[in-house]
Coordinates of C-alpha atoms in Angstrom, one line a residue:
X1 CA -27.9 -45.7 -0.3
X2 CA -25.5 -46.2 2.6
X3 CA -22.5 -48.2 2.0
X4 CA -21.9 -50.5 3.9
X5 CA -18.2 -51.4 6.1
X6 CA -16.4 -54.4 4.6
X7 CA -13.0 -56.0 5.4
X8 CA -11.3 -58.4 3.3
X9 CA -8.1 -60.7 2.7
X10 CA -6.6 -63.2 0.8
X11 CA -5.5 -66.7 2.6
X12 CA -1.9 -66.5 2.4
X13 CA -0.2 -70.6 3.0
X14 CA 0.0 -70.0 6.4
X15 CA -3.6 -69.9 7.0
X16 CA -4.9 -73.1 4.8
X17 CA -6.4 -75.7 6.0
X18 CA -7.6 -73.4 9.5
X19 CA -11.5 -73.2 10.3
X20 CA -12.4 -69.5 9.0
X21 CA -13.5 -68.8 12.7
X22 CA -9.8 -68.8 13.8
X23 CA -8.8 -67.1 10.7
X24 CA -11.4 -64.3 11.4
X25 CA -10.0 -64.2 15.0
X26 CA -6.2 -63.8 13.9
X27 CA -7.8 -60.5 12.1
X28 CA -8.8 -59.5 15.3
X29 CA -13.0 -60.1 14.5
X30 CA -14.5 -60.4 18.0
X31 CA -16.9 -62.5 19.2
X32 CA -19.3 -59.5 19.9
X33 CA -18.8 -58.6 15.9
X34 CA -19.5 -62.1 14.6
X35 CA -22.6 -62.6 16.7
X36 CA -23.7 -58.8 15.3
X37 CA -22.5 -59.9 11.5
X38 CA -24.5 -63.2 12.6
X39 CA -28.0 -61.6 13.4
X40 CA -27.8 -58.0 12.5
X41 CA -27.5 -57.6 9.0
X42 CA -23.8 -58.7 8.2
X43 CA -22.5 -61.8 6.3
X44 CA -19.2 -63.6 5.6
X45 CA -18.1 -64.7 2.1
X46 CA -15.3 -67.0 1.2
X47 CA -14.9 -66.0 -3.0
X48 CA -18.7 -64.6 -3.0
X49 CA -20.2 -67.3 -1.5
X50 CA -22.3 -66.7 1.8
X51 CA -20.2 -69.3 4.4
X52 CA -20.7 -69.7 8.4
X53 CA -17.4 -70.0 10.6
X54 CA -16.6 -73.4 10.4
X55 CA -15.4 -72.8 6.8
X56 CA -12.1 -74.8 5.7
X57 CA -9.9 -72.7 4.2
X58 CA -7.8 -72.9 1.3
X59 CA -4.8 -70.6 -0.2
X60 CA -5.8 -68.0 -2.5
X61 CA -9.2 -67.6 -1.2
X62 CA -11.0 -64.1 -0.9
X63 CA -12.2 -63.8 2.5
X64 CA -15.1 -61.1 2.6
X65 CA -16.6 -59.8 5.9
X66 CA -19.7 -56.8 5.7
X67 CA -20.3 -55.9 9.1
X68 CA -24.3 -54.4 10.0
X69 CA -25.4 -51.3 9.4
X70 CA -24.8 -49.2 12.6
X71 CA -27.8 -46.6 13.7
X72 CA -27.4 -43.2 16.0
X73 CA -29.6 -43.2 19.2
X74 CA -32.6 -41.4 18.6
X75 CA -31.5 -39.2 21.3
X76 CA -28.6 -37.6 19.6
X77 CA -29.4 -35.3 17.0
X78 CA -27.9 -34.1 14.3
X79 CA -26.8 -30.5 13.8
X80 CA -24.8 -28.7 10.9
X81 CA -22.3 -27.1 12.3
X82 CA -18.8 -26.7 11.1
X83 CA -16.3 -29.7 11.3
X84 CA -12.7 -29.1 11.0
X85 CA -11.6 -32.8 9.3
X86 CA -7.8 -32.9 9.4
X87 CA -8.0 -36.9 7.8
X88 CA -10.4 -38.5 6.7
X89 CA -10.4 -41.7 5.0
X90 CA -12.8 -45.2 4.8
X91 CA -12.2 -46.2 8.3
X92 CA -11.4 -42.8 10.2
X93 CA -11.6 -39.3 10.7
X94 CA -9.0 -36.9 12.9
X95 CA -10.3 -33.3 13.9
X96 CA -9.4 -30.6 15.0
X97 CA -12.3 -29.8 18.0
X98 CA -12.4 -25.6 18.5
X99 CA -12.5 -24.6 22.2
X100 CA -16.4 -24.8 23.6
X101 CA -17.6 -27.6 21.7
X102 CA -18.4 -30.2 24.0
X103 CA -17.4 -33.8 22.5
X104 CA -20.5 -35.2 23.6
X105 CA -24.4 -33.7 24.4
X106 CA -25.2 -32.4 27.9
X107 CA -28.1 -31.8 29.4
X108 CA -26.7 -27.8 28.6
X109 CA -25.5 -28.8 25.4
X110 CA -27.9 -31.1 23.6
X111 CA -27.3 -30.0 19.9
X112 CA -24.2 -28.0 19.6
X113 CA -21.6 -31.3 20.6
X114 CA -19.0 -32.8 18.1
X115 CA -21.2 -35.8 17.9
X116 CA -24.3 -33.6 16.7
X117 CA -21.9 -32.3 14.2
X118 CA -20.4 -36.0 12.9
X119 CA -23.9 -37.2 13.1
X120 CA -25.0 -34.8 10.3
X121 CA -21.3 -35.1 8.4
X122 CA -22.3 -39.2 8.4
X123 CA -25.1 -38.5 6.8
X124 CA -24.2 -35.7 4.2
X125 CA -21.3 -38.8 3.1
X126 CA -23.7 -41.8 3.4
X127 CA -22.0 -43.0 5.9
X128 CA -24.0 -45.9 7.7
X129 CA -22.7 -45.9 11.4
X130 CA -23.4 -43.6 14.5
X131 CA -20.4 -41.7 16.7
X132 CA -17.6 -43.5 17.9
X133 CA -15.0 -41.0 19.8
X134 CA -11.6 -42.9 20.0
X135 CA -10.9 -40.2 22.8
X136 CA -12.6 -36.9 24.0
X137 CA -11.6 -33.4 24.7
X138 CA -13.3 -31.1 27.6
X139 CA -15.4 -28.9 26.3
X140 CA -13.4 -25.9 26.4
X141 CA -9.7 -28.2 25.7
X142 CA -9.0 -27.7 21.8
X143 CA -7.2 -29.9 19.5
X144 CA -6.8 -32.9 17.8
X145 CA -9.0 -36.5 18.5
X146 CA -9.8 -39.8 16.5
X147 CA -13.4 -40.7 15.8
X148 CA -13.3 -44.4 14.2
X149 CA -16.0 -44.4 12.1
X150 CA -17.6 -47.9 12.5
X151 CA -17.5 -50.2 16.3
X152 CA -15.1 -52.8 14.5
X153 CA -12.1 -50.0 14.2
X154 CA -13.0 -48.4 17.4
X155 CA -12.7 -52.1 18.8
X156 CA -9.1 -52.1 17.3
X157 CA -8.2 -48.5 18.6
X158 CA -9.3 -50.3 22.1
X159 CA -6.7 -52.3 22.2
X160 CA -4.1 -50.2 21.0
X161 CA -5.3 -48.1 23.4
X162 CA -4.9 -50.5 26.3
X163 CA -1.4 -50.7 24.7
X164 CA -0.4 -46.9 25.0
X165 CA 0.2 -46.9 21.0
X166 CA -1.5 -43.6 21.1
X167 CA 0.2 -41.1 21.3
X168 CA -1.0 -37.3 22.4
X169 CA 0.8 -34.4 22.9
X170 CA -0.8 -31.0 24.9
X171 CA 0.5 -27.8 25.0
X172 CA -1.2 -25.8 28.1
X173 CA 0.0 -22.2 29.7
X174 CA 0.1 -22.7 33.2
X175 CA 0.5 -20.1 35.9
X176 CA 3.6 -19.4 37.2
X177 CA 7.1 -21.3 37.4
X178 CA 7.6 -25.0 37.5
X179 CA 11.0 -25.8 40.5
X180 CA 11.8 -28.9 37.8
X181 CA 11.7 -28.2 34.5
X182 CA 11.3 -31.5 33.3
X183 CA 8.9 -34.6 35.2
X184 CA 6.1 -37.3 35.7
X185 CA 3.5 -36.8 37.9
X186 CA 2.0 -40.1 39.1
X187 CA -0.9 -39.3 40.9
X188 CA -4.0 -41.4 41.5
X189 CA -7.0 -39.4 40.5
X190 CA -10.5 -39.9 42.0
X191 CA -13.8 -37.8 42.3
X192 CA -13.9 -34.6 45.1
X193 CA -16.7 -36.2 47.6
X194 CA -18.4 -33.0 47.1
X195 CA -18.7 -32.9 43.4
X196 CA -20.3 -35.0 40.6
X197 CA -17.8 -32.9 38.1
X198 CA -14.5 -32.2 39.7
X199 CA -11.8 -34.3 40.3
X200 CA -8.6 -34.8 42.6
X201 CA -5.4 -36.6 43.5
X202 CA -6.2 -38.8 46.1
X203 CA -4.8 -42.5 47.5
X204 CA -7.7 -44.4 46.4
X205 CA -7.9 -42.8 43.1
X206 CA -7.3 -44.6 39.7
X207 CA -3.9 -44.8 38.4
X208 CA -2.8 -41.6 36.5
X209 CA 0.6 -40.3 34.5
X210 CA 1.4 -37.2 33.0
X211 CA 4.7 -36.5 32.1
X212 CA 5.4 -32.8 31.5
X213 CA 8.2 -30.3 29.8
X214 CA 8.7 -26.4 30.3
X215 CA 9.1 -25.3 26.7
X216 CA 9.1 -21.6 27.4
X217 CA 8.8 -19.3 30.7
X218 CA 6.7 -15.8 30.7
X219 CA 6.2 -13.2 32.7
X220 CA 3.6 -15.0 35.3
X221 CA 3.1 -18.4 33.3
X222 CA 4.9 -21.1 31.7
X223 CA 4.2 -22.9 28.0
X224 CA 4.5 -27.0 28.7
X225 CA 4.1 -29.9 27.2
X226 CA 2.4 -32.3 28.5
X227 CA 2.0 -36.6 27.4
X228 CA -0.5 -38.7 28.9
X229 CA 0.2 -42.4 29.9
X230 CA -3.5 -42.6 31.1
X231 CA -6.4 -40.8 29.9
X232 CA -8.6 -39.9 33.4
X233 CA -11.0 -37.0 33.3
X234 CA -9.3 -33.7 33.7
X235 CA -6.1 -35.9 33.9
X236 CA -3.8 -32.5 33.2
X237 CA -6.0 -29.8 34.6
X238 CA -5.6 -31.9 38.1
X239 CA -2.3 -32.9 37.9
X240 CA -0.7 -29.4 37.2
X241 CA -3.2 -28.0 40.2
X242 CA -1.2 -30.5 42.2
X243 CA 2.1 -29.2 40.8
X244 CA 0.7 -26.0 41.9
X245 CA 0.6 -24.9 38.7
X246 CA -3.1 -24.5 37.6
X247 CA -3.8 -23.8 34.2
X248 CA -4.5 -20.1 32.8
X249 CA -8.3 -19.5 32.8
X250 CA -9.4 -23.1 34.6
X251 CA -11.2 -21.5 37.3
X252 CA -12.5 -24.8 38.5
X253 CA -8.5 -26.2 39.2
X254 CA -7.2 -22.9 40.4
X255 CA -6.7 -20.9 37.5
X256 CA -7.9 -17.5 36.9
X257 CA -9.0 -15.8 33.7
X258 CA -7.2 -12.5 33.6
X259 CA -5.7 -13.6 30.4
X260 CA -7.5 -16.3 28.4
X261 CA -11.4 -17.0 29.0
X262 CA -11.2 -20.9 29.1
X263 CA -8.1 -23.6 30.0
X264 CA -5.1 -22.6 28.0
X265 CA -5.2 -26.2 27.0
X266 CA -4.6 -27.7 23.3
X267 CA -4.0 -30.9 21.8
X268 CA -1.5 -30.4 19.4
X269 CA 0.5 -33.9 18.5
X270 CA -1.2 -36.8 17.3
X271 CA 0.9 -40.2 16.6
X272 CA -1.1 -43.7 16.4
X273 CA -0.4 -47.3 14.1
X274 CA -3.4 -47.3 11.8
X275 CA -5.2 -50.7 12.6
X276 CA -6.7 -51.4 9.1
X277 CA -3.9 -49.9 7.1
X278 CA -0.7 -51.2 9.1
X279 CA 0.8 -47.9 8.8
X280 CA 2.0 -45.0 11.6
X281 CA 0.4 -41.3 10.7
X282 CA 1.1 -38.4 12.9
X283 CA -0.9 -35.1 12.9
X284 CA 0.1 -31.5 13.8
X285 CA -2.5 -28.7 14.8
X286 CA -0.9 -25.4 15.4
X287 CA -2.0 -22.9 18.7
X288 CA -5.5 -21.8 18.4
X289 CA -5.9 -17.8 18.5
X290 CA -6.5 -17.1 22.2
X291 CA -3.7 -19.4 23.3
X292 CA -1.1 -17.9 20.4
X293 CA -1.8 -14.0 21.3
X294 CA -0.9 -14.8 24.5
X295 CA 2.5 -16.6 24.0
X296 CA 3.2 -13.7 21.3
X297 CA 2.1 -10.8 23.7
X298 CA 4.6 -12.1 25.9
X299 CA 7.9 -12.9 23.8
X300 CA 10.7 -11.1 24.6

């Protein structure tokens, strides 16, 4: 039996006497979410009684919302493959995504995604949802992203997405020498005419910041850090092409794979206000192998 997603709270003074509809609202339940808990499944108690949203409320009650079941498409499948879970708890996971696992199925990757994967981990933990990527990594990127395990917290991340309270940190080897060792590159990025995958600065493109750091110079590449204000597609492979920097191994921006077979890109830092436990957590994830031979072949 799948459990459920619940939320609950206790009316605190400042909230008796208010309709439960704006109570609910305060908590940051949508309009979308009430008409799903409405017809879908869900329900709302006020001290285990079934109530609609014109409830009064009084202080001390024990507001209870269960919110639908959620159900994959049938056109995602599930697959076992391995799951590296760096937190996990009722409302979230955090992994770490190895290089060449698409986060979502393509029409050349239909099975072998990190949704195929969460998709069977959901259902070995009775977890009654389907995917919900808070952000996504290229395929061949590496690193850390949240997956909010039911629509209601990926609502929240939403917004504190819209508010740049996530935080993301990338370490990437790019060729060659950066003139400034320190920057933002703001940089509208927009689709290459000729290509439905490739991307490019350009004047009518959306609005796009990277700020970047050299942490280390090599012989014929540099190791940066790079934070995102905006999260476009291939935000970092583009902008560091534009810097004239490509990164190792992205053939399609520039780079060449001499040293590393894919983009020397990782997402290493991960900092973000947990929206159901009102609390800040921050991840780690160290170099993967191909990126951390490299640096080490190089050193000194």
């Amino acid at each position: 039996m799948h459990k459920l997603f619940t939320l609950s709270w206790h009316v605190t003074d400042s909230f008796s006497g208010s309709l439960l509809r704006d109570f609910l609202k305060r908590h940051h339940i949508s309009r979308a979410a009430l008409t799903d808990i409405k017809f879908k499944g869900g329900c709302i108690e006020v001290n285990g009684e079934k109530v609609n949203v014109l409830h009064i409320l009084t202080i001390g009650d024990f507001v209870k919302v269960t919110f639908p079941p959620e159900y994959p498409s049938e056109n995602l499948h599930k697959s076992p493959l391995p799951l590296d879970v760096i937190y996990e708890d009722d409302y979230l996971l955090v992994i770490n995504k190895s290089a060449g696992m698409p986060s979502i199925p393509t029409r050349e990757h239909l099975n072998d995604s990190l949704s195929n994967a969460l998709l069977f981990y959901y259902e070995q933990n009775g977890i009654a949802s389907t995917v919900h990527l808070v952000n996504r990594l290229d395929r061949d990127t590496s690193g850390l992203l949240i997956v909010a395990k039911y629509r209601h917290v990926h609502f929240l991340f939403s917004q504190a997405q819209e508010q740049r309270a996530i935080k993301r940190t990338y370490r990437a080897l790019v060729h060659g020498t950066l003139s400034k060792k320190e920057g933002v590159i703001d940089a509208p990025i927009g689709r290459k005419n000729d290509s439905i995958i490739e991307r490019m600065v350009r004047s009518d493109g959306q609005h796009a910041v990277t700020h970047y750091k050299v942490i280390q110079e090599y012989d014929g590449f540099s190791e940066v850090d790079l934070k995102l204000d905006t999260g476009r597609t291939h935000q970092i492979r583009v902008h560091m092409e534009y810097l004239g920097s490509p990164l190792l191994g992205d053939s399609l921006y520039g780079g060449n794979r001499e040293k590393i077979s894919r983009q020397a890109l990782h997402s290493y830092k991960l900092t973000f206000f947990h929206p159901i436990l009102q609390r800040e957590l921050a991840f780690q994830s160290p170099l993967p192998e191909d990126m951390q031979r490299l640096v080490q072949q190089n050193r000194g």
